[in-house]
Amino acid sequence: MSEARIITLPPGGMLLGLGSDLIDVDRIAGVLERQGDRFLNRVFTDEERAYCFSMKYPHKHLAARFAAKEAVSKAFTTGIGAELGWKSISVYHGSRHEPLVRLDEKGEGLLKQVGGTSVLLTLSHTDTAAMAVAAIVKAV
């Protein structure tokens, strides 16, 4: 089962940045096998880890969130690094189970710097791959 939704701009909104990422689920499983909690604690928030490990196949959900963080960082054109860390970007679910992005202080500062008002996100995964597309938008 995939997590997917249509990304729509707010009426009169402006697209400021777009990023995408695709990752093999086995890659995340392999890193987790080699690095374990060190990887989990460095990349994912407590909320993300709790959600993923509450699911029957946590690797698919971890991979989707990893792809989301990469996609958001690409939309900002910074990548993951000094300006935006792994935990600067957190994925959670809205009332309709749609994926939403929560940014930390660094991320919010970067969002304001580029003139954005929000980050839209869509996720999808299969047994073998996960992908994400993120858009930085400005509501007008």
C-alpha atoms as a PDB file:
ATOM      1  CA  MET A   1       0.000   0.000   0.000  1.00  0.00           C
ATOM      2  CA  SER A   2       1.336   3.437  -0.830  1.00  0.00           C
ATOM      3  CA  GLU A   3       1.039   6.796   0.813  1.00  0.00           C
ATOM      4  CA  ALA A   4       0.186   9.238  -1.949  1.00  0.00           C
ATOM      5  CA  ARG A   5      -1.786  12.393  -2.563  1.00  0.00           C
ATOM      6  CA  ILE A   6      -2.102  15.076  -5.179  1.00  0.00           C
ATOM      7  CA  ILE A   7      -0.054  18.192  -4.494  1.00  0.00           C
ATOM      8  CA  THR A   8      -2.097  21.314  -5.153  1.00  0.00           C
ATOM      9  CA  LEU A   9      -1.049  24.933  -4.887  1.00  0.00           C
ATOM     10  CA  PRO A  10      -3.177  27.287  -2.824  1.00  0.00           C
ATOM     11  CA  PRO A  11      -5.331  29.568  -5.035  1.00  0.00           C
ATOM     12  CA  GLY A  12      -3.004  32.220  -6.431  1.00  0.00           C
ATOM     13  CA  GLY A  13      -0.030  30.421  -4.886  1.00  0.00           C
ATOM     14  CA  MET A  14       3.461  30.403  -6.302  1.00  0.00           C
ATOM     15  CA  LEU A  15       5.814  27.439  -6.636  1.00  0.00           C
ATOM     16  CA  LEU A  16       9.264  28.425  -5.344  1.00  0.00           C
ATOM     17  CA  GLY A  17      11.083  25.105  -5.255  1.00  0.00           C
ATOM     18  CA  LEU A  18      10.575  21.487  -6.229  1.00  0.00           C
ATOM     19  CA  GLY A  19      12.536  18.428  -5.147  1.00  0.00           C
ATOM     20  CA  SER A  20      12.190  14.677  -5.525  1.00  0.00           C
ATOM     21  CA  ASP A  21      13.958  11.558  -4.345  1.00  0.00           C
ATOM     22  CA  LEU A  22      13.750   7.830  -4.999  1.00  0.00           C
ATOM     23  CA  ILE A  23      15.413   5.209  -2.808  1.00  0.00           C
ATOM     24  CA  ASP A  24      15.584   1.422  -2.623  1.00  0.00           C
ATOM     25  CA  VAL A  25      13.991   0.097   0.556  1.00  0.00           C
ATOM     26  CA  ASP A  26      16.844  -2.433   0.807  1.00  0.00           C
ATOM     27  CA  ARG A  27      19.353   0.425   1.029  1.00  0.00           C
ATOM     28  CA  ILE A  28      17.664   1.701   4.198  1.00  0.00           C
ATOM     29  CA  ALA A  29      17.403  -1.845   5.563  1.00  0.00           C
ATOM     30  CA  GLY A  30      21.125  -2.340   4.936  1.00  0.00           C
ATOM     31  CA  VAL A  31      22.152   0.905   6.627  1.00  0.00           C
ATOM     32  CA  LEU A  32      19.894   0.063   9.550  1.00  0.00           C
ATOM     33  CA  GLU A  33      21.463  -3.390   9.820  1.00  0.00           C
ATOM     34  CA  ARG A  34      24.995  -1.922   9.815  1.00  0.00           C
ATOM     35  CA  GLN A  35      24.427   1.207  11.925  1.00  0.00           C
ATOM     36  CA  GLY A  36      21.248   0.464  13.892  1.00  0.00           C
ATOM     37  CA  ASP A  37      20.184   3.089  16.405  1.00  0.00           C
ATOM     38  CA  ARG A  38      23.030   5.402  15.407  1.00  0.00           C
ATOM     39  CA  PHE A  39      21.446   5.840  11.965  1.00  0.00           C
ATOM     40  CA  LEU A  40      17.892   6.029  13.305  1.00  0.00           C
ATOM     41  CA  ASN A  41      18.736   8.649  15.927  1.00  0.00           C
ATOM     42  CA  ARG A  42      20.773  10.768  13.504  1.00  0.00           C
ATOM     43  CA  VAL A  43      18.171  10.879  10.719  1.00  0.00           C
ATOM     44  CA  PHE A  44      14.682  10.448  12.196  1.00  0.00           C
ATOM     45  CA  THR A  45      12.744  12.220  14.939  1.00  0.00           C
ATOM     46  CA  ASP A  46      11.225  10.279  17.844  1.00  0.00           C
ATOM     47  CA  GLU A  47       7.788  10.735  16.260  1.00  0.00           C
ATOM     48  CA  GLU A  48       8.966   9.377  12.898  1.00  0.00           C
ATOM     49  CA  ARG A  49      10.662   6.356  14.457  1.00  0.00           C
ATOM     50  CA  ALA A  50       7.597   5.560  16.581  1.00  0.00           C
ATOM     51  CA  TYR A  51       5.300   5.753  13.554  1.00  0.00           C
ATOM     52  CA  CYS A  52       7.527   3.642  11.284  1.00  0.00           C
ATOM     53  CA  PHE A  53       8.091   0.913  13.861  1.00  0.00           C
ATOM     54  CA  SER A  54       4.359   0.744  14.597  1.00  0.00           C
ATOM     55  CA  MET A  55       3.858  -0.431  11.004  1.00  0.00           C
ATOM     56  CA  LYS A  56       4.102  -4.040   9.796  1.00  0.00           C
ATOM     57  CA  TYR A  57       6.992  -3.225   7.397  1.00  0.00           C
ATOM     58  CA  PRO A  58       8.929  -0.350   8.997  1.00  0.00           C
ATOM     59  CA  HIS A  59      11.699  -0.252   6.363  1.00  0.00           C
ATOM     60  CA  LYS A  60       9.243   0.960   3.685  1.00  0.00           C
ATOM     61  CA  HIS A  61       8.084   3.798   5.909  1.00  0.00           C
ATOM     62  CA  LEU A  62      11.610   4.738   6.972  1.00  0.00           C
ATOM     63  CA  ALA A  63      12.636   4.803   3.305  1.00  0.00           C
ATOM     64  CA  ALA A  64       9.706   7.071   2.403  1.00  0.00           C
ATOM     65  CA  ARG A  65      10.647   9.500   5.188  1.00  0.00           C
ATOM     66  CA  PHE A  66      14.300   9.418   4.161  1.00  0.00           C
ATOM     67  CA  ALA A  67      13.232  10.250   0.586  1.00  0.00           C
ATOM     68  CA  ALA A  68      11.011  13.036   1.937  1.00  0.00           C
ATOM     69  CA  LYS A  69      13.901  14.653   3.794  1.00  0.00           C
ATOM     70  CA  GLU A  70      16.057  14.469   0.649  1.00  0.00           C
ATOM     71  CA  ALA A  71      13.240  15.876  -1.520  1.00  0.00           C
ATOM     72  CA  VAL A  72      12.622  18.799   0.849  1.00  0.00           C
ATOM     73  CA  SER A  73      16.341  19.594   1.010  1.00  0.00           C
ATOM     74  CA  LYS A  74      16.486  19.550  -2.806  1.00  0.00           C
ATOM     75  CA  ALA A  75      13.466  21.860  -3.024  1.00  0.00           C
ATOM     76  CA  PHE A  76      15.405  24.315  -0.842  1.00  0.00           C
ATOM     77  CA  THR A  77      18.483  23.702  -3.081  1.00  0.00           C
ATOM     78  CA  THR A  78      20.630  23.211   0.023  1.00  0.00           C
ATOM     79  CA  GLY A  79      20.788  19.459   0.370  1.00  0.00           C
ATOM     80  CA  ILE A  80      21.277  18.045   3.857  1.00  0.00           C
ATOM     81  CA  GLY A  81      24.123  19.836   5.605  1.00  0.00           C
ATOM     82  CA  ALA A  82      24.902  22.955   7.614  1.00  0.00           C
ATOM     83  CA  GLU A  83      21.804  24.890   6.525  1.00  0.00           C
ATOM     84  CA  LEU A  84      19.325  22.041   6.930  1.00  0.00           C
ATOM     85  CA  GLY A  85      19.902  18.911   9.007  1.00  0.00           C
ATOM     86  CA  TRP A  86      18.184  15.528   8.845  1.00  0.00           C
ATOM     87  CA  LYS A  87      16.014  16.315  11.850  1.00  0.00           C
ATOM     88  CA  SER A  88      15.258  19.831  10.574  1.00  0.00           C
ATOM     89  CA  ILE A  89      12.623  18.071   8.467  1.00  0.00           C
ATOM     90  CA  SER A  90      10.017  15.871  10.124  1.00  0.00           C
ATOM     91  CA  VAL A  91       7.203  13.996   8.400  1.00  0.00           C
ATOM     92  CA  TYR A  92       3.920  13.446  10.219  1.00  0.00           C
ATOM     93  CA  HIS A  93       0.311  12.817   9.209  1.00  0.00           C
ATOM     94  CA  GLY A  94      -2.678  15.123   8.971  1.00  0.00           C
ATOM     95  CA  SER A  95      -6.290  14.307   9.776  1.00  0.00           C
ATOM     96  CA  ARG A  96      -6.777  12.444   6.467  1.00  0.00           C
ATOM     97  CA  HIS A  97      -3.488  10.592   6.964  1.00  0.00           C
ATOM     98  CA  GLU A  98      -1.832  12.848   4.387  1.00  0.00           C
ATOM     99  CA  PRO A  99       1.921  13.385   4.816  1.00  0.00           C
ATOM    100  CA  LEU A 100       2.832  16.795   6.195  1.00  0.00           C
ATOM    101  CA  VAL A 101       6.168  18.486   6.851  1.00  0.00           C
ATOM    102  CA  ARG A 102       7.220  20.040  10.133  1.00  0.00           C
ATOM    103  CA  LEU A 103      10.365  22.205  10.015  1.00  0.00           C
ATOM    104  CA  ASP A 104      12.562  23.060  12.985  1.00  0.00           C
ATOM    105  CA  GLU A 105      13.899  26.574  13.626  1.00  0.00           C
ATOM    106  CA  LYS A 106      16.611  26.220  10.960  1.00  0.00           C
ATOM    107  CA  GLY A 107      14.089  24.995   8.427  1.00  0.00           C
ATOM    108  CA  GLU A 108      11.560  27.708   9.234  1.00  0.00           C
ATOM    109  CA  GLY A 109      14.301  30.318   8.876  1.00  0.00           C
ATOM    110  CA  LEU A 110      15.253  28.913   5.485  1.00  0.00           C
ATOM    111  CA  LEU A 111      11.595  28.841   4.419  1.00  0.00           C
ATOM    112  CA  LYS A 112      11.250  32.547   5.272  1.00  0.00           C
ATOM    113  CA  GLN A 113      14.572  33.318   3.569  1.00  0.00           C
ATOM    114  CA  VAL A 114      13.340  31.885   0.253  1.00  0.00           C
ATOM    115  CA  GLY A 115       9.958  33.598   0.634  1.00  0.00           C
ATOM    116  CA  GLY A 116       7.953  30.423   1.163  1.00  0.00           C
ATOM    117  CA  THR A 117       4.958  29.912   3.415  1.00  0.00           C
ATOM    118  CA  SER A 118       4.704  26.114   3.401  1.00  0.00           C
ATOM    119  CA  VAL A 119       6.129  22.840   2.135  1.00  0.00           C
ATOM    120  CA  LEU A 120       3.859  20.365   0.366  1.00  0.00           C
ATOM    121  CA  LEU A 121       4.786  16.699   0.264  1.00  0.00           C
ATOM    122  CA  THR A 122       3.677  13.498  -1.388  1.00  0.00           C
ATOM    123  CA  LEU A 123       5.073  10.039  -0.622  1.00  0.00           C
ATOM    124  CA  SER A 124       4.700   6.655  -2.235  1.00  0.00           C
ATOM    125  CA  HIS A 125       6.298   3.273  -1.697  1.00  0.00           C
ATOM    126  CA  THR A 126       6.239  -0.309  -2.862  1.00  0.00           C
ATOM    127  CA  ASP A 127       7.934  -3.297  -1.277  1.00  0.00           C
ATOM    128  CA  THR A 128      11.204  -2.344  -2.993  1.00  0.00           C
ATOM    129  CA  ALA A 129      11.254   1.439  -3.511  1.00  0.00           C
ATOM    130  CA  ALA A 130      10.097   4.653  -1.881  1.00  0.00           C
ATOM    131  CA  MET A 131       9.777   8.101  -3.398  1.00  0.00           C
ATOM    132  CA  ALA A 132       8.875  11.616  -2.367  1.00  0.00           C
ATOM    133  CA  VAL A 133       8.154  14.905  -4.089  1.00  0.00           C
ATOM    134  CA  ALA A 134       8.295  18.159  -2.127  1.00  0.00           C
ATOM    135  CA  ALA A 135       7.273  21.652  -3.171  1.00  0.00           C
ATOM    136  CA  ILE A 136       8.024  24.943  -1.460  1.00  0.00           C
ATOM    137  CA  VAL A 137       5.101  27.273  -2.044  1.00  0.00           C
ATOM    138  CA  LYS A 138       4.170  30.836  -1.272  1.00  0.00           C
ATOM    139  CA  ALA A 139       0.534  31.614  -0.549  1.00  0.00           C
ATOM    140  CA  VAL A 140      -0.526  34.869  -2.201  1.00  0.00           C
END
